[in-house]
XYZ file of C-alpha atoms in Angstrom:
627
model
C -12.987 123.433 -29.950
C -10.147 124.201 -32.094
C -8.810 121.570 -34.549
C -6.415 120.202 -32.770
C -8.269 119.574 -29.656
C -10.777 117.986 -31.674
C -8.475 115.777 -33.261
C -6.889 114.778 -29.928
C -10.801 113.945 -28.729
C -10.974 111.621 -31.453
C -7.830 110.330 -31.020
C -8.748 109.323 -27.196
C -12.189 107.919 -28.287
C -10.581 105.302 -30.840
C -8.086 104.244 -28.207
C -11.058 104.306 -25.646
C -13.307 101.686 -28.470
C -10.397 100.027 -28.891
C -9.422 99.011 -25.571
C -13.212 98.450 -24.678
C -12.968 96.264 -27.612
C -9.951 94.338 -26.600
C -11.685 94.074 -23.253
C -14.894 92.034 -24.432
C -12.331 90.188 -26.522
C -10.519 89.083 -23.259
C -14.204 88.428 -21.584
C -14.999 86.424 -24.457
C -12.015 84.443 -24.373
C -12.058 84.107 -20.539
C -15.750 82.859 -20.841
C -14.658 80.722 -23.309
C -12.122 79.111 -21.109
C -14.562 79.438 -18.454
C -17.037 77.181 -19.831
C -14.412 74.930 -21.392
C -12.885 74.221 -17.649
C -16.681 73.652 -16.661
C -17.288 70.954 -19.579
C -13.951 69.433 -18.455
C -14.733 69.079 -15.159
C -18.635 68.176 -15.526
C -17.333 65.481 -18.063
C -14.137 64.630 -16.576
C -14.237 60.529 -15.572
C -12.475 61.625 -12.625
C -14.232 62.926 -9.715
C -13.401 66.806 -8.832
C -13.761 68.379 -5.838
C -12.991 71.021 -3.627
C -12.892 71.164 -0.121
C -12.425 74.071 2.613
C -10.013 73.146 5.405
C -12.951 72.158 7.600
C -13.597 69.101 5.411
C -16.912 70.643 3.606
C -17.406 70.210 0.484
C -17.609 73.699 -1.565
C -17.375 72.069 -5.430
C -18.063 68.569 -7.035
C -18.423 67.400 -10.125
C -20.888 64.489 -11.804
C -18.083 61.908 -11.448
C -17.779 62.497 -7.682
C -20.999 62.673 -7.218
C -21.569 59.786 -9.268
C -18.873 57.677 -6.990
C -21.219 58.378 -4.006
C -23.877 57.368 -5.547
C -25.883 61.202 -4.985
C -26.544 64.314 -6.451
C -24.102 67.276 -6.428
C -26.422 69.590 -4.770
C -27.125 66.597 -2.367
C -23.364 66.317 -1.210
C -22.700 70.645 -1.721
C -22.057 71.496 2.065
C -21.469 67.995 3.402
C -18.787 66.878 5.474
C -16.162 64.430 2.984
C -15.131 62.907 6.246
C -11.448 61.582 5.114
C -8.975 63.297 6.653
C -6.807 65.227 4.152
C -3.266 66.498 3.643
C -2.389 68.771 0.601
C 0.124 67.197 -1.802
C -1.080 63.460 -0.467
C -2.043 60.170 -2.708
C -3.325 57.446 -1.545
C -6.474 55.134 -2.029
C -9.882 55.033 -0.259
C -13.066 52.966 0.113
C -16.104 55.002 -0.986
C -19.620 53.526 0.365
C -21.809 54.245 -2.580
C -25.706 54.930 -2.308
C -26.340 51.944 -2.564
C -24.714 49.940 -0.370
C -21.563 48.887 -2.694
C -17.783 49.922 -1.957
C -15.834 51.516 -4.505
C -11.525 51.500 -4.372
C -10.864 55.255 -5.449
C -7.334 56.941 -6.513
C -6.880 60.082 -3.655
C -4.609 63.416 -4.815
C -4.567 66.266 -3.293
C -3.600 69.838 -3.797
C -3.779 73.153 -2.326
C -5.785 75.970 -3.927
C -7.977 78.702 -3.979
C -11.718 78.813 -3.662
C -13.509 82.258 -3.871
C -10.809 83.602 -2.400
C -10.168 81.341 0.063
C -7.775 78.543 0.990
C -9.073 75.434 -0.343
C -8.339 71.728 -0.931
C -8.593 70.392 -4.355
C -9.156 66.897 -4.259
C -9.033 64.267 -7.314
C -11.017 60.883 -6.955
C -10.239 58.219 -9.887
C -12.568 55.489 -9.788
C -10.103 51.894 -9.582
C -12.703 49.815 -8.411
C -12.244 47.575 -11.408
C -8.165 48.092 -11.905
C -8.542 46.519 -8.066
C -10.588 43.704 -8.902
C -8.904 43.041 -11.740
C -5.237 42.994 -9.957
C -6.923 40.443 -7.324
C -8.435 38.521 -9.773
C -4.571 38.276 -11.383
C -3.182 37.807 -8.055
C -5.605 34.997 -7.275
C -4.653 33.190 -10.444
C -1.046 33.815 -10.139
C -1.284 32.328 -6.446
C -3.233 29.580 -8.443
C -1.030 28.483 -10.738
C 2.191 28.875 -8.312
C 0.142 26.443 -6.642
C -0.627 23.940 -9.069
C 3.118 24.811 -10.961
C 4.923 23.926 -7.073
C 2.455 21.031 -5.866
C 2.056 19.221 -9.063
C 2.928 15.497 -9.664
C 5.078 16.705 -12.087
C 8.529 17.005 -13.419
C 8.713 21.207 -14.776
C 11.968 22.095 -16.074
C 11.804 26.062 -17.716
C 14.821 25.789 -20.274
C 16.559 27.547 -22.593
C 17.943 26.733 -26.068
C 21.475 25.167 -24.378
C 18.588 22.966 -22.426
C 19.910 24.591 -18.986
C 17.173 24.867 -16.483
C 16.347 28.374 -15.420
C 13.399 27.329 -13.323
C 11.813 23.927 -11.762
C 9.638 22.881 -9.241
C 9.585 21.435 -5.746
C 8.407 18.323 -7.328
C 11.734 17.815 -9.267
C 13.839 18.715 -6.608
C 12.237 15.824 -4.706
C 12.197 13.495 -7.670
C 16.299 14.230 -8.130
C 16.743 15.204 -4.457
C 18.566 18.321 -5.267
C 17.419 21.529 -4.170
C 15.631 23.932 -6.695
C 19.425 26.023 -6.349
C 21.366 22.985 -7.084
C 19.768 22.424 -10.092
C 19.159 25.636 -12.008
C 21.876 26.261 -14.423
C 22.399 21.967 -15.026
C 21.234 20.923 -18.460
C 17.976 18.907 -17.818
C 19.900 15.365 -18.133
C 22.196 16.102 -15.757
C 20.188 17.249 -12.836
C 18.193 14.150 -13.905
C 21.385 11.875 -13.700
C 20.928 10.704 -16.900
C 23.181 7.518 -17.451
C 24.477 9.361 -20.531
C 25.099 13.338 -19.488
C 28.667 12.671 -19.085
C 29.545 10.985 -22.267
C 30.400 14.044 -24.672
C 32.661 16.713 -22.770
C 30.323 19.758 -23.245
C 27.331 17.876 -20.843
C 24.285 16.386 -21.351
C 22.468 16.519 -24.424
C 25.564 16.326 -26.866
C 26.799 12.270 -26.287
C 25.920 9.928 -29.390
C 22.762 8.177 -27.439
C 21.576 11.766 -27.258
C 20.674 12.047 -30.643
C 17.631 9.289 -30.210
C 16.348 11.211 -27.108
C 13.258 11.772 -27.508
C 13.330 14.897 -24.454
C 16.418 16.483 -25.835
C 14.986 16.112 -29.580
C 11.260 17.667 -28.596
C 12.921 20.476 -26.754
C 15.063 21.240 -29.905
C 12.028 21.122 -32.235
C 9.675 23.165 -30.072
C 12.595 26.062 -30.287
C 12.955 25.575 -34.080
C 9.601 25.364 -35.026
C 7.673 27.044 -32.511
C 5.193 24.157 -32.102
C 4.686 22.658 -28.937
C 4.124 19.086 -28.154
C 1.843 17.212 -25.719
C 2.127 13.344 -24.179
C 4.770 12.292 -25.973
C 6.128 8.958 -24.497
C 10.059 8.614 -23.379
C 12.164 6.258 -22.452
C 15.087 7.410 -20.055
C 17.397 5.130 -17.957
C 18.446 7.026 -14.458
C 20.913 6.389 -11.737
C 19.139 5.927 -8.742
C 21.003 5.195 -5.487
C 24.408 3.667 -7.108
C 21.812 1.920 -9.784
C 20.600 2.244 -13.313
C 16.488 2.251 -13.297
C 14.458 2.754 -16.549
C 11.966 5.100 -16.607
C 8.706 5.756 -19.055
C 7.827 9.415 -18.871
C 5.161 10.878 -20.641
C 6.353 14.956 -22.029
C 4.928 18.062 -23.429
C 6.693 21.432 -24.337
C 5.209 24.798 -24.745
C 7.351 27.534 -26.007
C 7.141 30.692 -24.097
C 8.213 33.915 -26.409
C 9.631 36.378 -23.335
C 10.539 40.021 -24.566
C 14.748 39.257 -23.658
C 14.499 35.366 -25.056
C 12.380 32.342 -25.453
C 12.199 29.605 -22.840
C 10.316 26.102 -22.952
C 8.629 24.936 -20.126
C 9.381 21.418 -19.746
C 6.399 18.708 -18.498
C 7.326 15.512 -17.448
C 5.235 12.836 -15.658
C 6.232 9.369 -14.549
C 4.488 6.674 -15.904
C 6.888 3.469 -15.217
C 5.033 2.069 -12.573
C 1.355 2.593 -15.034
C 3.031 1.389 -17.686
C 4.615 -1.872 -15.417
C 0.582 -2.339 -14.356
C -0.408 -1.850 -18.143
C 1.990 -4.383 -18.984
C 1.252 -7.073 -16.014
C -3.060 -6.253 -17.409
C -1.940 -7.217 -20.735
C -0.069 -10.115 -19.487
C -3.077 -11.274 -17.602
C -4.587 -10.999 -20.242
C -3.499 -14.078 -21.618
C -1.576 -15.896 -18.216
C -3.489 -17.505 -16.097
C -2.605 -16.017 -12.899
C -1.663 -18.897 -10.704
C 0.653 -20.963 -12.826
C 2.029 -18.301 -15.566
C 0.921 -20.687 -17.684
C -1.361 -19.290 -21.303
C -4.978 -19.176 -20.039
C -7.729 -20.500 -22.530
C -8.635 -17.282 -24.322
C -4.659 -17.298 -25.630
C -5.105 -21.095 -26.498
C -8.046 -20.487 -27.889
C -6.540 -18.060 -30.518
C -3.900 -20.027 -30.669
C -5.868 -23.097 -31.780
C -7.545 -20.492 -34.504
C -4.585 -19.279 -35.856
C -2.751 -23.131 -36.286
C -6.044 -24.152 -38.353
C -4.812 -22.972 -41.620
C -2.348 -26.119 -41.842
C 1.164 -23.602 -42.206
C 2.285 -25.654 -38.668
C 1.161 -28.779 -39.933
C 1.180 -31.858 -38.695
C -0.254 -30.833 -35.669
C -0.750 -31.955 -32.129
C -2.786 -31.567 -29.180
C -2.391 -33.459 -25.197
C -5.172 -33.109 -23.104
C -3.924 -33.361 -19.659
C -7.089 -33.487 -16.565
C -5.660 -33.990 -12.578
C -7.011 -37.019 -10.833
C -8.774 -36.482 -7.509
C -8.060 -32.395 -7.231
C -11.472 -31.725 -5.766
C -10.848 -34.482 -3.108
C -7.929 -32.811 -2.784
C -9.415 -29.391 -2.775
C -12.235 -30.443 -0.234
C -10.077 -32.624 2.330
C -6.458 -31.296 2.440
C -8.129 -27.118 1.728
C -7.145 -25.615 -1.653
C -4.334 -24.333 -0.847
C -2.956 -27.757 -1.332
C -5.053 -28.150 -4.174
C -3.045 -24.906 -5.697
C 0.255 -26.334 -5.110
C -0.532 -29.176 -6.808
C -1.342 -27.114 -9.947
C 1.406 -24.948 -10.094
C 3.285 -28.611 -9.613
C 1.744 -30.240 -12.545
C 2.473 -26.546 -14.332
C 5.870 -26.545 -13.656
C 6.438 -30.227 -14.938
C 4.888 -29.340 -18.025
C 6.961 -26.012 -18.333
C 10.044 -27.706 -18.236
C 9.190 -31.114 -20.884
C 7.786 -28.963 -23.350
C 9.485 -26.720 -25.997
C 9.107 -22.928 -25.824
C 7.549 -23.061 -29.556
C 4.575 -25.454 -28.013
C 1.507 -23.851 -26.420
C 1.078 -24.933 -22.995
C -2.023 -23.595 -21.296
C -4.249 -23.948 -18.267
C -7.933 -24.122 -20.448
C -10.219 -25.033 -16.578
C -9.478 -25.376 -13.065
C -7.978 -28.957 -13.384
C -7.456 -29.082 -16.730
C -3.848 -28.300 -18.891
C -3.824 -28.596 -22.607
C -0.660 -28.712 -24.851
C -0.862 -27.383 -28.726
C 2.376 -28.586 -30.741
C 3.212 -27.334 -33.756
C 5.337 -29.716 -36.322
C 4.738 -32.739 -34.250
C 3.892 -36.232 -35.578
C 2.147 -39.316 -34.136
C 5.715 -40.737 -33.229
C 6.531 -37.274 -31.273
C 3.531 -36.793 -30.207
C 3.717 -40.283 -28.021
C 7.241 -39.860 -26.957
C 6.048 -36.347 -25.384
C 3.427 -38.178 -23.801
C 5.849 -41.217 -22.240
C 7.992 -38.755 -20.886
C 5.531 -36.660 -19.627
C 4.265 -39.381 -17.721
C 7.823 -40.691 -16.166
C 8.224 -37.164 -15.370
C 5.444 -37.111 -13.123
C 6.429 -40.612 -11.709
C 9.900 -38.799 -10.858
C 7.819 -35.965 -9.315
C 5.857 -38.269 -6.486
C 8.946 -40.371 -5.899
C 11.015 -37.020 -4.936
C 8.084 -35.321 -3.219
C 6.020 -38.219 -1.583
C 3.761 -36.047 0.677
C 1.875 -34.453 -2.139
C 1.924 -36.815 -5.399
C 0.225 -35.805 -7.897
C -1.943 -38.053 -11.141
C -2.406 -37.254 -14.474
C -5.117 -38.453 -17.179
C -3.487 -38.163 -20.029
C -5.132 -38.037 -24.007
C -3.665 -37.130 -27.208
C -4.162 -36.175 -30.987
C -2.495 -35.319 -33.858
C -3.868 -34.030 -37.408
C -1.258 -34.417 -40.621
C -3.936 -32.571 -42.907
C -4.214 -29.174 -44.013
C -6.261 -27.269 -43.187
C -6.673 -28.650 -39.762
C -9.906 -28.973 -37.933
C -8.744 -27.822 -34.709
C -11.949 -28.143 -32.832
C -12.445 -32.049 -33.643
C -8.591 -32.585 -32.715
C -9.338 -31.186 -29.090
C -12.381 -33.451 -29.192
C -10.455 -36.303 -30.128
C -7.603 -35.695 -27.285
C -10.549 -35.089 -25.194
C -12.258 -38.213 -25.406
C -8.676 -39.854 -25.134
C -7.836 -38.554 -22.049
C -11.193 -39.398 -20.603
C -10.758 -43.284 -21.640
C -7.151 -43.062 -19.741
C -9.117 -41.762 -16.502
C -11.646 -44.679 -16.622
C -8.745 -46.690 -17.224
C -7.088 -45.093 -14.269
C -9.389 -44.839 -11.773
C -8.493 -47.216 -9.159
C -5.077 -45.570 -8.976
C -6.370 -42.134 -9.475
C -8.412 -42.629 -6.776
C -5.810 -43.989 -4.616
C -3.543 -40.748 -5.048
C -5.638 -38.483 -2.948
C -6.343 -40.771 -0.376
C -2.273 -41.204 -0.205
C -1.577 -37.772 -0.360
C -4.490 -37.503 3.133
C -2.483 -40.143 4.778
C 0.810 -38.548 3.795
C -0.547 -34.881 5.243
C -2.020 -36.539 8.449
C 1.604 -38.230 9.066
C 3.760 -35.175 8.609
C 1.191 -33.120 10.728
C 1.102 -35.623 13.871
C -0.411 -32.793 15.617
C 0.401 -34.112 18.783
C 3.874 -35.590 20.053
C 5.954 -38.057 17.885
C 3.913 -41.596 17.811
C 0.439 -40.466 19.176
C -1.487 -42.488 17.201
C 0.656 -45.769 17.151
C 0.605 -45.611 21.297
C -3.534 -44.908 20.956
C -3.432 -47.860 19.129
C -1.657 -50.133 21.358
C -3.876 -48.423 24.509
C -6.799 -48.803 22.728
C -6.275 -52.358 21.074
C -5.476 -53.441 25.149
C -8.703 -52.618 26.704
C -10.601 -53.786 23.477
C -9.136 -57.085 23.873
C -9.498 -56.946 27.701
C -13.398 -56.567 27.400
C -13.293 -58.604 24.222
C -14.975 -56.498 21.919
C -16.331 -57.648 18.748
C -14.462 -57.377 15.483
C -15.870 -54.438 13.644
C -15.553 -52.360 16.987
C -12.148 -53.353 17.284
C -11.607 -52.468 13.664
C -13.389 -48.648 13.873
C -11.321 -47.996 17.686
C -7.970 -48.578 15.446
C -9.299 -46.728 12.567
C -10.540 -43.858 14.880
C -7.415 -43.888 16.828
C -5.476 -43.225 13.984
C -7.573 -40.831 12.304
C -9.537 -39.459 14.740
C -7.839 -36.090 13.932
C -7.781 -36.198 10.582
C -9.777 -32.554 10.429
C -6.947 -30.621 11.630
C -5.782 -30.540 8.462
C -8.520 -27.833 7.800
C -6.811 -25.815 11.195
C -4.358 -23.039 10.452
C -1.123 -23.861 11.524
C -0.830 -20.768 13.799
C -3.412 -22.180 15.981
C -2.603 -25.823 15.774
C 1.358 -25.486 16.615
C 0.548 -22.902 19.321
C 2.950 -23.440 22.057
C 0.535 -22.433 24.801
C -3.257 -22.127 25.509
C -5.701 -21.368 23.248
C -7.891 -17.964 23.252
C -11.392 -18.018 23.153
C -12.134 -17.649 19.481
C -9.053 -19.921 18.505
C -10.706 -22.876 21.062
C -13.565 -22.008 18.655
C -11.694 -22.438 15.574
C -10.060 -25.867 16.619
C -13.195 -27.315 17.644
C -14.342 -27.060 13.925
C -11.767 -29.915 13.180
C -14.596 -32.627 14.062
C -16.852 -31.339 12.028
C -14.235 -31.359 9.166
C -13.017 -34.556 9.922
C -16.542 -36.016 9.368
C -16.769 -34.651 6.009
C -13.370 -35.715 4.892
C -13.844 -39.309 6.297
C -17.826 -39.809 4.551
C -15.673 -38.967 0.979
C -13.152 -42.014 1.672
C -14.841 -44.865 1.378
C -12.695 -46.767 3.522
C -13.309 -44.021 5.968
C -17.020 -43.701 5.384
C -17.734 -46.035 9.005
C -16.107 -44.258 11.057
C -17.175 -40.348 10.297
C -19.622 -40.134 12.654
C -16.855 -41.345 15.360
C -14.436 -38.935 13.711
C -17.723 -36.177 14.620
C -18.287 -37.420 18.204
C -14.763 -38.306 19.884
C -14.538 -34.986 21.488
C -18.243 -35.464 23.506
C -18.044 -35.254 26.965
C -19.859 -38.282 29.522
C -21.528 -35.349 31.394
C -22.740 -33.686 27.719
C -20.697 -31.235 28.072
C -18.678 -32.048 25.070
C -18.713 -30.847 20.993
C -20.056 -30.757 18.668
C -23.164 -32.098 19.060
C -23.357 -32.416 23.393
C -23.992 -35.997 23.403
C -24.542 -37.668 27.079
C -23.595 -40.774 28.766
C -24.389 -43.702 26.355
C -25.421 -41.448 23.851
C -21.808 -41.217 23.022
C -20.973 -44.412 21.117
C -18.404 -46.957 22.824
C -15.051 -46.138 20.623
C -15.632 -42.333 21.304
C -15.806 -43.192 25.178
C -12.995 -45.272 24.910
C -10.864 -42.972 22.366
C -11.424 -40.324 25.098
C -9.977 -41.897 28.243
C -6.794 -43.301 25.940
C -6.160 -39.828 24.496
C -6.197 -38.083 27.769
C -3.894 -40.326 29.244
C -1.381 -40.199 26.199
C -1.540 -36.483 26.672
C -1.004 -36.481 29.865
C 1.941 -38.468 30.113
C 3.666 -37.192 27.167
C 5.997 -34.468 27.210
C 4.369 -31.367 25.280
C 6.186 -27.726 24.137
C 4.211 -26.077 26.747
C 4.085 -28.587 29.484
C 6.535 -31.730 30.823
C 4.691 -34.745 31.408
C 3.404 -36.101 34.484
C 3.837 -39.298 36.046
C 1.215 -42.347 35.100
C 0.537 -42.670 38.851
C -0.884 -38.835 38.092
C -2.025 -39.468 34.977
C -4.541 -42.066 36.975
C -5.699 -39.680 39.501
C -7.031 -37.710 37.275
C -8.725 -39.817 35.094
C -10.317 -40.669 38.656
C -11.543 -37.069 39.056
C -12.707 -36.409 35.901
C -14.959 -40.287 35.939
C -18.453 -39.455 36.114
C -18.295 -35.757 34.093
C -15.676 -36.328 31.496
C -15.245 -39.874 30.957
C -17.455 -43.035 31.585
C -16.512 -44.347 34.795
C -16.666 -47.667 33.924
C -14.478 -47.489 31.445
C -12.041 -45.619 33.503
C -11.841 -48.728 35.780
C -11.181 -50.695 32.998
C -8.603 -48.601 31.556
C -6.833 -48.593 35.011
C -6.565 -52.231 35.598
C -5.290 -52.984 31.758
C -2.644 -50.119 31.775
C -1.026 -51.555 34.624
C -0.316 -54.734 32.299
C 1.708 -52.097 29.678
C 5.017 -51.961 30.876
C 5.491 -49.176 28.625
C 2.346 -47.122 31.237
C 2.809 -49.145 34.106
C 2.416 -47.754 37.492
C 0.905 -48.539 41.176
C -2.945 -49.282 41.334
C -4.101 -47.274 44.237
């Protein structure tokens, strides 16, 4: 081989090396990549896999294995049973291994597969992404909720205080619709008395600048702090009037990316803070009469003791006869008599003196700066005022024990002063008592009058019926005596009956019969606590028995019944009978007779019915043919 042929050999050989050299260079590199697309894929989050057009599965990775829950050489050759479409994205369910379901991100692409056309399918795992949306969609559905339903006035605002957002809840506090209002500055969709007094709107007019609302929204924008519970005043117009409202309001400041808003809380609390006010009121009123109760006076009397006031005095005021009253008329004319006595002393007493209900039927006065000489000029007038009181209201009169006391020193024992008015007040009711026993007894008589629970006269024409056929079968003196007393207050217990059963114009139901029976029984008690009455309650008990025992309350028979209750009986019917009534006219005496005839022998003694028959005939007031 010549030179140059062996030069050309060696030339051919380098470029041979080199080009085999280049060539493991390039299967280095491509190895390289090789393994680097394998680590990507193997650690890839994602799941990888391939798929031939048939749906089996020719490639996975860990991840997608992993999302099934199985190996990859388990799932290698396995149907992936989705149906898929190259270039698609969409998101699946996955049932894991074991049992859970996983929310996975689908893409899809064509490619190529050992020289074959394949599917290459992506699988990102968004199981918690999911979750975590729902879980932000539940508590945005949550607090739409709460935000639309709530008891509350919300108001978003900006820094002009225009509303930008509100509830349903202020629409239907304003009655405007959630459109009307957005835009209005908060006092004007509120119709705030004083929105219109500055030209630019609400928030600008001179009372503006004590608003506690406009002046918290302000500060939360300035300063960035919010605010919670703060109590407001604000007077609205509400239905062509001016109401005052206490709102308690909070502000938080909410920093959004174009501007900051405040969200606006305000709830009503005028009607809590009315009851708040009425508790503390009660606190020291005594509910009935308005008067102070004795836990006020009380303080009252401690606070006076250190002389400043001084002289001091103290009336001691008790009512005569109220549980007589209570227990024979019913308490609710036991109350009015109270709230009587209250209102006299309301109205001859200064508003600088203490006037307080201190027991049930007891009234106490405290008065500052008062002498002896006041103190008994109070106490004269205070009795002519309740003389004035009876003489313009007859059919309720009230009595009064009245004691006094007045201290000049200093410091003042308060305690022995009340003792001393005390003891007073109880020598002017021992004094008293005749009259003040004679009061309720007047005010019974009074009541029974103005409820003649029958037909104008009832009684008076009892007692001329009754006083007739006593003479006629000349009854002794004390009989005679208890027929007039029981004819006039043989009813006296239907002062215990409501008047909606006693005025009934027409019959009776079963359980109000049952409830007007009951007035014998409280007749009987009412009459055994007047002495003068104290004979006659058990007649006052038995004048509705019946001959036959068919009567109440007790079902006396026959002769059981005692004589005036016989007698009261047949005069009573026949009155009734032959008296017009709002449910019935009245019938003729001849009538009347006849059936006091029919009902002799079961309802009334029939001897005394005889009797009756042949007296009334002498009445020219009842008098009618004898058949």
């Amino acid at each position: 081989m010549n030179p140059k042929e062996q030069k050309n050999t060696q030339s051919r050989n380098a470029a041979l090396r080199e080009k085999e050299r280049r060539l493991q260079s390039v299967e280095a590199e491509l190895q390289a990549a090789y393994d680097k697309l394998n680590k990507l894929v193997e650690f890839n989050s994602d799941g990888i896999m391939v798929i031939d057009p048939e749906g089996t599965i020719l490639f996975i990775n860990p991840a997608a294995a992993h999302m099934f829950g199985r190996t990859e050489s388990d799932l290698l050759g396995e149907q992936f049973g989705y149906p898929l479409t190259p270039g698609e994205s969409t998101e699946i369910e996955l049932l894991s291994g074991s049992g859970g379901v996983k929310v996975a991100e689908l893409r899809t692409s064509k490619t190529q597969w050992e020289g074959k056309a394949a599917i290459l399918v992506s699988l990102r795992d968004i199981t918690t992404r999911k979750q975590t949306e729902q879980e932000l969609r539940e508590n945005e559905e949550e607090l739409t909720a709460i935000y639309e339903n709530a008891p509350l006035i919300m108001m978003l605002v900006d820094k002009e205080r225009k509303i930008r957002k509100v509830n349903r809840f202020t629409g239907r506090f304003v009655d405007l619709s959630v459109e009307e209002m957005e835009g209005k500055r908060g006092g004007e969709a509120l119709y705030c008395i004083h929105h219109l007094e500055d030209p630019r709107g609400c928030g600008f007019g001179p009372q503006c600048e004590q608003c506690t609302i406009r002046n918290t929204v302000l500060k939360t924008f300035e300063t960035g702090r919010n605010h919670d519970h703060l109590e407001a005043s604000l007077t609205l117009k509400r239905q062509d009037q001016h109401k005052e409202y206490t709102f308690l309001l909070s502000t938080k400041l909410l920093r959004h990316a174009e501007e900051s808003l405040v969200l606006l809380t305000i709830m009503d609390i005028t009607e809590r803070k009315k009851a708040e006010e009425n508790l503390r009121r009660m606190g020291f009123r005594d509910s009935m009469t308005n008067l102070y109760n004795r836990n006020f006076f009380e303080e009252e009397m401690n606070r006076l003791q250190d002389g400043r006031h001084s002289p001091i005095g103290i009336i001691i005021c008790d009512v005569d006869g109220l549980k007589f009253i209570n227990d024979t008329l019913g308490h609710q004319s036991g109350d009015e008599i109270v709230i009587n006595i209250a209102d006299i002393l309301q109205k001859n007493f200064r508003a600088s003196d203490i006037v307080a209900r201190v027991g049930g039927d007891e009234f106490a006065i405290l008065l500052p700066g008062v002498d002896q000489d006041i103190a008994e000029k109070l106490v004269r007038r205070l009795r002519r005022a309740v003389e004035d009181h009876n003489n313009t209201n007859p059919g309720l009169p009230v009595s009064l024990s009245i004691g006094y006391a007045v201290s000049p020193k200093q410091p003042v024992d308060m305690q022995a002063l009340f003792r001393e008015a005390d003891d007073r007040m109880y020598r002017d009711k021992l004094q008293q008592e005749k009259s003040s026993r004679s009061a309720p007894v007047q005010a019974l008589t009074k009541a029974i009058e103005a409820r003649d629970f029958e037909t104008e006269g009832h009684s008076e024409r009892l007692k001329e019926l009754a006083t007739s056929l006593a003479r006629a079968m000349d009854l002794g003196g004390d009989t005679a005596n208890d027929l007039l007393l029981l004819a006039k207050f043989h009813d006296l217990g239907k002062v215990g009956i409501p008047d909606d059963i006693l005025f009934k114009p027409g019959p009776l139901t079963e359980q109000e019969m049952m409830e007007m029976q009951k007035h014998s029984e409280i007749g009987y008690r009412i009459a055994q606590s007047v002495p003068d009455l104290a004979p006659i309650a058990e007649l006052v008990l038995w004048h509705h028995e019946r001959w036959d025992g068919q009567g109440y309350p007790q079902g006396l028979k026959g002769e059981e019944i005692p004589l005036c209750c016989r007698i009261l009986a047949i005069v009573d019917a026949y009155d009734a009978m032959t008296s017009h009534r709002p449910y019935r006219k009245a019938v003729l005496p001849a009538e009347a007779v006849e059936e006091l005839r029919r009902c002799a022998g079961s309802q009334f003694d029939p001897n005394l019915v005889e009797e009756f028959i042949k007296i009334a005939q002498d009445i020219e007031r009842y008098s009618f043919p004898v058949s």
